[in-house]
Coordinates of N, CA and C in Angstrom, one line a residue:
M17 N 0.9 -1.2 -0.1 CA -0.2 0.1 0.0 C 1.1 1.5 0.2
D18 N 0.6 2.1 -1.0 CA 1.4 3.4 -1.2 C 0.9 4.3 -0.6
P19 N 1.4 5.3 0.2 CA 1.1 6.6 0.9 C 0.6 7.5 -0.4
V20 N -0.7 8.3 -0.3 CA -1.0 9.4 -1.1 C -0.3 10.4 -1.1
Q21 N -0.4 11.5 -2.2 CA 0.4 12.7 -1.9 C 0.0 13.2 -1.1
I22 N 1.0 14.0 -0.8 CA 0.9 14.8 0.9 C 0.7 16.2 0.0
T23 N -0.5 17.1 0.5 CA -1.0 18.3 0.1 C -0.1 19.4 1.0
T24 N -0.2 20.6 0.7 CA 0.2 21.7 1.5 C -0.2 21.7 2.8
Q25 N -1.5 21.5 3.1 CA -1.9 21.6 4.4 C -1.5 20.3 5.2
G26 N -1.3 19.0 4.6 CA -0.4 17.7 5.2 C 0.6 18.6 5.7
W27 N 1.5 19.0 4.9 CA 2.7 19.3 5.2 C 2.9 20.3 6.2
K28 N 2.1 21.4 6.3 CA 1.9 22.1 7.6 C 1.6 21.7 8.9
D29 N 0.7 20.6 8.5 CA 0.0 19.8 9.9 C 1.4 19.1 10.2
T30 N 2.0 18.4 9.3 CA 3.3 17.4 9.9 C 4.6 18.5 10.3
G31 N 4.7 19.6 9.9 CA 5.6 20.6 10.5 C 5.2 20.8 11.7
M32 N 3.9 21.2 11.9 CA 3.4 21.4 13.6 C 3.6 20.4 14.4
T33 N 3.5 19.1 13.8 CA 3.7 17.7 14.9 C 5.1 17.9 15.0
I34 N 6.0 18.1 14.3 CA 7.5 18.1 14.5 C 7.9 19.1 15.3
I35 N 7.4 20.4 15.2 CA 7.4 21.5 16.4 C 6.9 21.1 17.9
F36 N 5.6 20.5 17.8 CA 5.5 20.1 19.3 C 6.3 18.8 19.7
L37 N 6.8 18.1 18.9 CA 7.9 17.0 19.2 C 9.0 17.8 20.1
W38 N 9.2 18.7 19.6 CA 10.4 19.6 19.9 C 10.3 20.1 21.2
L39 N 9.1 20.8 21.3 CA 8.4 21.5 22.5 C 8.6 20.4 23.4
L40 N 8.0 19.3 23.4 CA 7.9 18.3 24.4 C 9.4 17.8 25.0
L41 N 10.2 18.1 24.2 CA 11.6 17.4 24.3 C 12.1 18.7 25.4
L42 N 11.9 20.0 24.8 CA 12.6 21.0 25.9 C 11.5 21.3 27.3
F43 N 10.4 20.9 27.3 CA 10.0 20.7 28.6 C 10.0 19.6 29.4
V44 N 10.5 18.6 28.7 CA 11.1 17.4 30.0 C 12.2 17.8 30.1
I45 N 13.2 18.4 29.2 CA 14.7 19.0 29.8 C 14.4 19.8 31.3
A46 N 13.5 20.7 31.0 CA 13.1 21.8 31.8 C 12.5 21.1 33.2
F47 N 11.7 20.2 33.1 CA 11.1 19.6 34.4 C 12.5 19.0 35.0
A48 N 13.1 17.7 34.0 CA 14.1 17.0 34.7 C 15.4 18.0 35.5
S49 N 15.5 19.0 35.0 CA 16.7 19.9 35.4 C 16.1 20.6 36.9
N50 N 14.9 21.0 36.5 CA 14.2 21.9 37.9 C 14.3 20.5 38.8
M51 N 13.5 19.4 38.6 CA 13.8 18.6 39.9 C 14.7 18.2 40.3
L52 N 15.8 17.9 39.7 CA 17.2 17.8 40.0 C 17.9 18.8 41.0
L53 N 17.7 19.8 40.4 CA 18.2 21.1 41.4 C 17.3 21.1 42.7
A54 N 16.2 21.0 42.6 CA 15.1 21.1 43.7 C 15.2 19.8 44.7
Q55 N 15.4 18.6 44.3 CA 15.4 17.5 45.0 C 16.5 16.8 45.2
G56 N 17.5 17.0 44.4 CA 18.7 16.6 44.9 C 20.3 17.2 45.1
L57 N 20.4 18.1 44.3 CA 21.7 19.0 44.2 C 21.7 20.0 45.5
I58 N 20.5 21.1 45.8 CA 20.7 21.8 46.6 C 20.5 21.4 48.0
P59 N 19.7 20.1 48.2 CA 19.6 19.8 49.6 C 20.8 19.0 50.0
S60 N 21.6 18.2 48.8 CA 22.7 17.6 49.3 C 23.8 18.4 49.8
L61 N 24.1 20.0 48.5 CA 25.0 20.5 48.8 C 24.9 21.7 50.1
T62 N 23.6 21.5 50.4 CA 23.6 22.3 51.7 C 23.8 21.6 52.8
A63 N 23.8 20.2 52.9 CA 23.6 19.6 53.8 C 25.0 19.2 54.3
T64 N 26.1 19.6 53.2 CA 27.5 19.2 53.4 C 28.3 20.5 53.3
R65 N 27.1 21.6 53.4 CA 27.8 22.8 53.4 C 28.5 23.4 52.4
H66 N 28.5 23.2 51.4 CA 28.9 23.7 50.1 C 28.4 24.9 49.6
L67 N 27.3 24.8 49.7 CA 26.1 25.9 49.6 C 25.8 26.6 50.8
P68 N 25.7 27.9 51.2 CA 25.0 28.4 52.6 C 23.4 27.9 52.6
R69 N 22.9 27.6 53.7 CA 21.6 27.1 54.1 C 20.5 28.2 53.7
G70 N 20.8 29.3 53.4 CA 19.9 30.3 52.6 C 19.4 30.0 51.6
L71 N 20.1 29.2 50.9 CA 20.0 28.6 49.4 C 18.7 27.5 49.3
E72 N 18.5 27.1 50.5 CA 17.5 26.3 50.3 C 16.1 26.8 50.1
R73 N 15.9 28.2 50.3 CA 14.7 28.7 49.9 C 14.5 28.5 48.5
L74 N 15.6 28.5 47.9 CA 15.4 28.5 46.0 C 15.0 27.2 45.5
R75 N 14.6 26.2 46.8 CA 13.9 24.9 46.2 C 12.5 25.3 45.7
R76 N 11.9 26.1 46.4 CA 10.5 26.4 45.9 C 10.1 27.0 44.8
F77 N 10.9 27.7 44.3 CA 10.8 28.4 43.0 C 11.2 27.0 41.9
F78 N 12.2 26.2 42.3 CA 12.8 25.1 41.1 C 11.8 24.2 41.4
Y79 N 10.8 24.0 42.4 CA 9.6 23.2 42.4 C 8.2 24.1 41.4
L80 N 8.5 25.3 41.6 CA 7.3 25.8 41.0 C 7.4 25.5 39.3
G81 N 9.0 25.8 39.1 CA 9.3 25.6 37.6 C 9.1 24.4 37.0
A82 N 9.2 23.5 38.0 CA 9.1 21.7 37.5 C 7.5 21.8 37.4
S83 N 6.8 22.3 38.3 CA 5.2 21.6 38.2 C 4.7 22.9 36.9
L84 N 5.4 23.8 36.7 CA 5.2 24.6 35.5 C 5.5 23.6 34.4
A85 N 6.5 23.1 34.1 CA 6.8 22.3 32.8 C 6.3 21.3 32.6
L86 N 5.9 20.4 34.2 CA 4.9 19.4 33.8 C 3.7 19.7 33.2
I87 N 3.1 20.9 33.6 CA 2.0 21.2 33.0 C 2.0 21.8 31.3
G88 N 3.1 22.1 31.1 CA 3.7 22.2 29.7 C 3.7 20.8 29.0
I89 N 4.2 19.8 29.8 CA 4.4 18.4 29.1 C 2.9 17.8 28.9
G90 N 1.9 18.2 29.6 CA 0.5 17.5 29.3 C 0.1 18.1 28.3
V91 N 0.1 19.5 28.2 CA -0.4 20.3 27.2 C 0.0 20.4 25.7
V92 N 1.3 19.8 25.6 CA 2.0 19.6 24.5 C 1.6 18.0 24.1
V93 N 1.7 17.2 25.1 CA 1.1 15.8 24.5 C -0.2 16.0 24.1
W94 N -1.4 16.6 25.1 CA -2.3 16.7 24.1 C -2.5 17.1 22.8
R95 N -1.8 18.2 22.4 CA -1.8 18.7 21.1 C -1.0 17.8 20.3
I96 N -0.4 16.9 21.0 CA 0.5 15.9 19.8 C -0.4 14.9 19.2
V97 N -1.3 14.4 20.5 CA -2.4 13.5 20.2 C -3.1 13.9 19.3
L98 N -3.8 15.2 19.1 CA -4.7 15.9 18.1 C -3.9 15.8 17.0
Q99 N -3.0 16.3 17.0 CA -2.2 16.7 15.8 C -1.5 15.6 14.7
V100 N -1.3 14.3 15.4 CA -0.8 13.5 14.8 C -2.0 12.5 13.8
Q101 N -3.1 13.1 13.8 CA -4.0 12.3 13.0 C -3.7 12.7 11.4
V102 N -2.9 13.7 11.7 CA -2.7 14.1 9.9 C -1.8 13.0 9.4
I103 N -1.2 12.1 9.9 CA -0.6 10.8 9.1 C -1.2 10.1 8.7
G104 N -2.6 9.7 9.2 CA -3.8 9.2 8.9 C -4.2 9.8 7.4
D105 N -4.0 10.6 7.3 CA -4.6 11.3 6.2 C -3.8 11.3 4.8
F106 N -2.7 10.9 4.9 CA -1.6 10.8 3.6 C -1.0 9.2 3.8
Y107 N -1.5 8.5 5.0 CA -0.9 7.4 4.8 C -1.9 6.5 5.6
A108 N -2.6 5.3 5.2 CA -4.1 4.7 5.6 C -3.3 3.6 6.8
R109 N -2.3 3.0 6.4 CA -1.9 1.8 7.7 C -1.0 2.5 8.5
W110 N -1.5 2.5 10.0 CA -0.7 3.0 10.9 C 0.4 1.8 11.6
W111 N 0.0 0.6 11.5 CA 0.7 -0.4 11.8 C 1.1 -1.3 10.7
I112 N 2.5 -1.1 10.3 CA 3.0 -1.9 9.0 C 3.5 -3.3 9.6

């Protein structure tokens, strides 16, 4: 089974899907780095006194950043699920 010709709108939708996949990668990296700082590095470095104790107050900002990134992940995954339907427009079989 051969795929049908991809229209201009199909290319636009495919491009948007790729953009959302890149956004997903950025949000996952942002979430992971914020959680690593808030959960791992800051408590460890303040416990060993490599950082001043006052920097533990920054943890809540990193948790806020992680929660915003997690919300972003959810929104982007939702948009990818809606956008990926464009593949069915030019290729009828999903599972080869």
